[in-house]
PDB file of C-alpha atoms in Angstrom:
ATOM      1  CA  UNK A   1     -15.511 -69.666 -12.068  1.00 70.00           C
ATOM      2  CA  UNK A   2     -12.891 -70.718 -14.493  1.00 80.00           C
ATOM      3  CA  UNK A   3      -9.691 -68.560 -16.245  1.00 84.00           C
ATOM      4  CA  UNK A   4      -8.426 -68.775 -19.673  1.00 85.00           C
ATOM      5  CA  UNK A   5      -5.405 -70.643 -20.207  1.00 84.00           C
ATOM      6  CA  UNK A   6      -3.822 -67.923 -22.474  1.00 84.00           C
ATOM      7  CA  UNK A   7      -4.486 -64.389 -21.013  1.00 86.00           C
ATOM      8  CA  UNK A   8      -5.365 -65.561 -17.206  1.00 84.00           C
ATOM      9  CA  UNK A   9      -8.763 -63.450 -17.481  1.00 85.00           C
ATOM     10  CA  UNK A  10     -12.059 -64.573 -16.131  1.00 85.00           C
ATOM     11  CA  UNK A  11     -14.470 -66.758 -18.846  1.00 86.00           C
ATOM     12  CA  UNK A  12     -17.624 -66.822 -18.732  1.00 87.00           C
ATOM     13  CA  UNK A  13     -20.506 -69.437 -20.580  1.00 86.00           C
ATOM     14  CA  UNK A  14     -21.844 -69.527 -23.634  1.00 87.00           C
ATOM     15  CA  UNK A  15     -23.792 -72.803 -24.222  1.00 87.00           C
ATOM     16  CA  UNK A  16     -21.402 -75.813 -24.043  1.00 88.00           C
ATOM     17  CA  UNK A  17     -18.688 -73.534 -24.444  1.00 90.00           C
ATOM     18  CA  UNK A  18     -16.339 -71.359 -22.228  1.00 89.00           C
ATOM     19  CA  UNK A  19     -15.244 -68.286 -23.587  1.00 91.00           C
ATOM     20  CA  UNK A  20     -12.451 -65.574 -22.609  1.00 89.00           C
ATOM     21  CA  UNK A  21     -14.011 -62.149 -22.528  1.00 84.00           C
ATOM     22  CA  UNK A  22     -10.647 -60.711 -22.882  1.00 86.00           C
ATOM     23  CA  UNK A  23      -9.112 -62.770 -25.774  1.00 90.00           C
ATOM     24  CA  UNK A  24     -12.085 -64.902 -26.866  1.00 88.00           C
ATOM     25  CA  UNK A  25     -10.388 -67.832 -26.160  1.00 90.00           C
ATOM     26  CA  UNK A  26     -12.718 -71.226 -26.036  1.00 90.00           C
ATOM     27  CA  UNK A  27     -13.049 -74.461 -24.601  1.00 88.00           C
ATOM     28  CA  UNK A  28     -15.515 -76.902 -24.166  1.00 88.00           C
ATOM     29  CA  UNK A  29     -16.862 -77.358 -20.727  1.00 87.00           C
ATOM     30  CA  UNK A  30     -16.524 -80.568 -18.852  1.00 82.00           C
ATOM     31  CA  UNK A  31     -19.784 -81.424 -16.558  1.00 80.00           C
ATOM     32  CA  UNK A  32     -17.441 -82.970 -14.148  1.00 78.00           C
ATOM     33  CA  UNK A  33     -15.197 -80.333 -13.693  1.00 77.00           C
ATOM     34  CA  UNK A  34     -17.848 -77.730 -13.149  1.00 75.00           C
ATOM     35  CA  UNK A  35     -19.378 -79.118 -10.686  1.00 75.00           C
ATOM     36  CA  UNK A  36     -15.992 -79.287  -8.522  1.00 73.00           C
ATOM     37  CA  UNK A  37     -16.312 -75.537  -8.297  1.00 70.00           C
ATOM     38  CA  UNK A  38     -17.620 -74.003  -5.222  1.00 65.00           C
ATOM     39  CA  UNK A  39     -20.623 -71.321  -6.412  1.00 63.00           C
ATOM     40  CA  UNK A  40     -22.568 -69.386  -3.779  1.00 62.00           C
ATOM     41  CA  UNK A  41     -25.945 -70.737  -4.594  1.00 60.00           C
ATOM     42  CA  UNK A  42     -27.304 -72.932  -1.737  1.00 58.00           C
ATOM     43  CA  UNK A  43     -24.985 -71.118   1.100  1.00 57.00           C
ATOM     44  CA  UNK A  44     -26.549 -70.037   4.557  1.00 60.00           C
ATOM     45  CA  UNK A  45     -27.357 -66.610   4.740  1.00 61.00           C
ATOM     46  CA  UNK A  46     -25.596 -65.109   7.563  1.00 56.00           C
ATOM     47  CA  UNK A  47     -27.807 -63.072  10.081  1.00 58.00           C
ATOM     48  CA  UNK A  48     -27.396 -59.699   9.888  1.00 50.00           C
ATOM     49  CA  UNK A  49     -26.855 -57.970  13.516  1.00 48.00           C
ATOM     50  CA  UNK A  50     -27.529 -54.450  14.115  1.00 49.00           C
ATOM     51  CA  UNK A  51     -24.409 -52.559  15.873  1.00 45.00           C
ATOM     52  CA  UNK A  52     -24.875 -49.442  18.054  1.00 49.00           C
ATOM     53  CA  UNK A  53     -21.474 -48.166  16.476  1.00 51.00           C
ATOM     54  CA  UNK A  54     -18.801 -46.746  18.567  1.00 58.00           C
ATOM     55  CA  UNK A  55     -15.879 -48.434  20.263  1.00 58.00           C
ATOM     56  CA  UNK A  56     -17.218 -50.330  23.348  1.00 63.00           C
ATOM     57  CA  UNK A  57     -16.054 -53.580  21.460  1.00 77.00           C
ATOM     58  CA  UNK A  58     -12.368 -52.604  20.861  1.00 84.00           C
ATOM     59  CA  UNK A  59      -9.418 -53.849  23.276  1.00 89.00           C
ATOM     60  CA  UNK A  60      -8.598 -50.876  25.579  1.00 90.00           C
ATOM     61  CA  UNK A  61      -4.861 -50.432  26.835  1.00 90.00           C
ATOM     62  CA  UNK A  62      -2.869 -47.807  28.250  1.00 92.00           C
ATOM     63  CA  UNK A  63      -2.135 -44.815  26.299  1.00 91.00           C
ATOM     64  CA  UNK A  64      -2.080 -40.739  27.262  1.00 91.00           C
ATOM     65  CA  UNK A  65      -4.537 -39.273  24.891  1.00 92.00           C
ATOM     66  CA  UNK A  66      -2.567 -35.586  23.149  1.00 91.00           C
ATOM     67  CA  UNK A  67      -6.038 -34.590  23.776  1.00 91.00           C
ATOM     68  CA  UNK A  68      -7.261 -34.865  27.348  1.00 94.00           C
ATOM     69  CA  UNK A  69      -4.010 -36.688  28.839  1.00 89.00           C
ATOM     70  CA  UNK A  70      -6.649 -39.770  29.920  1.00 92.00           C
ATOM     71  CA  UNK A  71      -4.346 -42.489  30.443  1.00 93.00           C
ATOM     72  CA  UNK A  72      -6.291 -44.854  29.016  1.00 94.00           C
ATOM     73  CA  UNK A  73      -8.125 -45.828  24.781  1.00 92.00           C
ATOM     74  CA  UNK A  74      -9.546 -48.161  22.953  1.00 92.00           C
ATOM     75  CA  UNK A  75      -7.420 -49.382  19.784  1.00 90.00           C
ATOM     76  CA  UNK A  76      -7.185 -51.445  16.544  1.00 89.00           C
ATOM     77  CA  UNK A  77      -5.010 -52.362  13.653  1.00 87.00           C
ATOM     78  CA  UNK A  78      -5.421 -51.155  10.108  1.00 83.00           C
ATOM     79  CA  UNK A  79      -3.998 -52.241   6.881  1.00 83.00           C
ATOM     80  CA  UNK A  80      -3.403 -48.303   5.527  1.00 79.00           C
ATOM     81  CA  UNK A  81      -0.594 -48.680   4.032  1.00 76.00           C
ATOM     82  CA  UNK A  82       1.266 -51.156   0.782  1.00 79.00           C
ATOM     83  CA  UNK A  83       0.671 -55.195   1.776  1.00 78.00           C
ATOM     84  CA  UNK A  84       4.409 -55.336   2.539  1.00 79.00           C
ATOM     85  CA  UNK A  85       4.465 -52.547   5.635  1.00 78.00           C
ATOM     86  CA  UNK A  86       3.093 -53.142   9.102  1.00 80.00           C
ATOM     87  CA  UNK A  87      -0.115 -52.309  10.116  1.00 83.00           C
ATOM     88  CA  UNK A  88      -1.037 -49.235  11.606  1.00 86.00           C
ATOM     89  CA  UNK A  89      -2.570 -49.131  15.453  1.00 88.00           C
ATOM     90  CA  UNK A  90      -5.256 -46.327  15.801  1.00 90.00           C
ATOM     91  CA  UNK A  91      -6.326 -45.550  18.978  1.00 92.00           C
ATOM     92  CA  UNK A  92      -9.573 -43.756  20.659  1.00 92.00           C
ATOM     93  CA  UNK A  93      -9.839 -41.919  24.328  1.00 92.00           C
ATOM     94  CA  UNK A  94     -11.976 -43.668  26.485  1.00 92.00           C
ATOM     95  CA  UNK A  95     -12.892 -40.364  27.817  1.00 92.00           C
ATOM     96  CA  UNK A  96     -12.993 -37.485  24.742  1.00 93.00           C
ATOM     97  CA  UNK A  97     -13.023 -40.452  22.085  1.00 90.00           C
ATOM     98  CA  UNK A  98     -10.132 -38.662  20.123  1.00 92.00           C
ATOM     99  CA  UNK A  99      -8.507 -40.167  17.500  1.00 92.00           C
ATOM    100  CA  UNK A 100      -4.763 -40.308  16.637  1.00 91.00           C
ATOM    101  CA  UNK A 101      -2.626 -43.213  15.397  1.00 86.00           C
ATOM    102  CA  UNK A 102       0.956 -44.919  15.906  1.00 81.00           C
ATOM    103  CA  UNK A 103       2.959 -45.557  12.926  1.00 69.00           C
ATOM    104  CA  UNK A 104       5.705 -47.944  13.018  1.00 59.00           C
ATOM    105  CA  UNK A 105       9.345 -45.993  12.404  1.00 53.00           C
TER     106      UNK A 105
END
């Protein structure tokens, strides 16, 4: 994959040429440079495995559900919010598998 030089967006080729599809910028491409550049074509594919869904992998701690006052979930982090901000930590009963969250103050 290679950018244009002037407007940054992604070019794409056109014979021996690379051309901006945002500015129509071009350069001539370079054999050697090309094949630096990492492409997905002779990767592994990865091996699929089915999940049964629900929780049983999560981390479990202790926690009083609101719900059933089991003392006792599973939990995670999440990304929810802007890239800057904490994470938030969801948690799930072990028992009545509610749901409810902990935001950082």
């Amino acid at each position: 994959m290679k950018f244009c030089d002037e407007c940054g967006s992604m070019m794409q080729t056109e014979d021996d040429t690379w051309v901006c599809t945002q500015c129509g910028y071009e350069e001539g491409r370079d054999a050697a440079d090309e094949a630096d550049m990492v492409t997905t074509q002779g990767q592994e594919e990865s091996e699929i495995i089915e999940s049964s869904g629900g929780t049983s992998g999560l981390p479990t701690t202790t926690a009083q559900c609101p719900n059933c006052d089991n003392d006792e979930a599973y939990w995670y982090m999440q990304q929810i919010r802007a890239a800057d901000e904490s994470e938030t930590r969801f948690f799930v009963c072990t028992e009545c598998e509610h749901k409810w969250r902990e935001d950082d103050h």
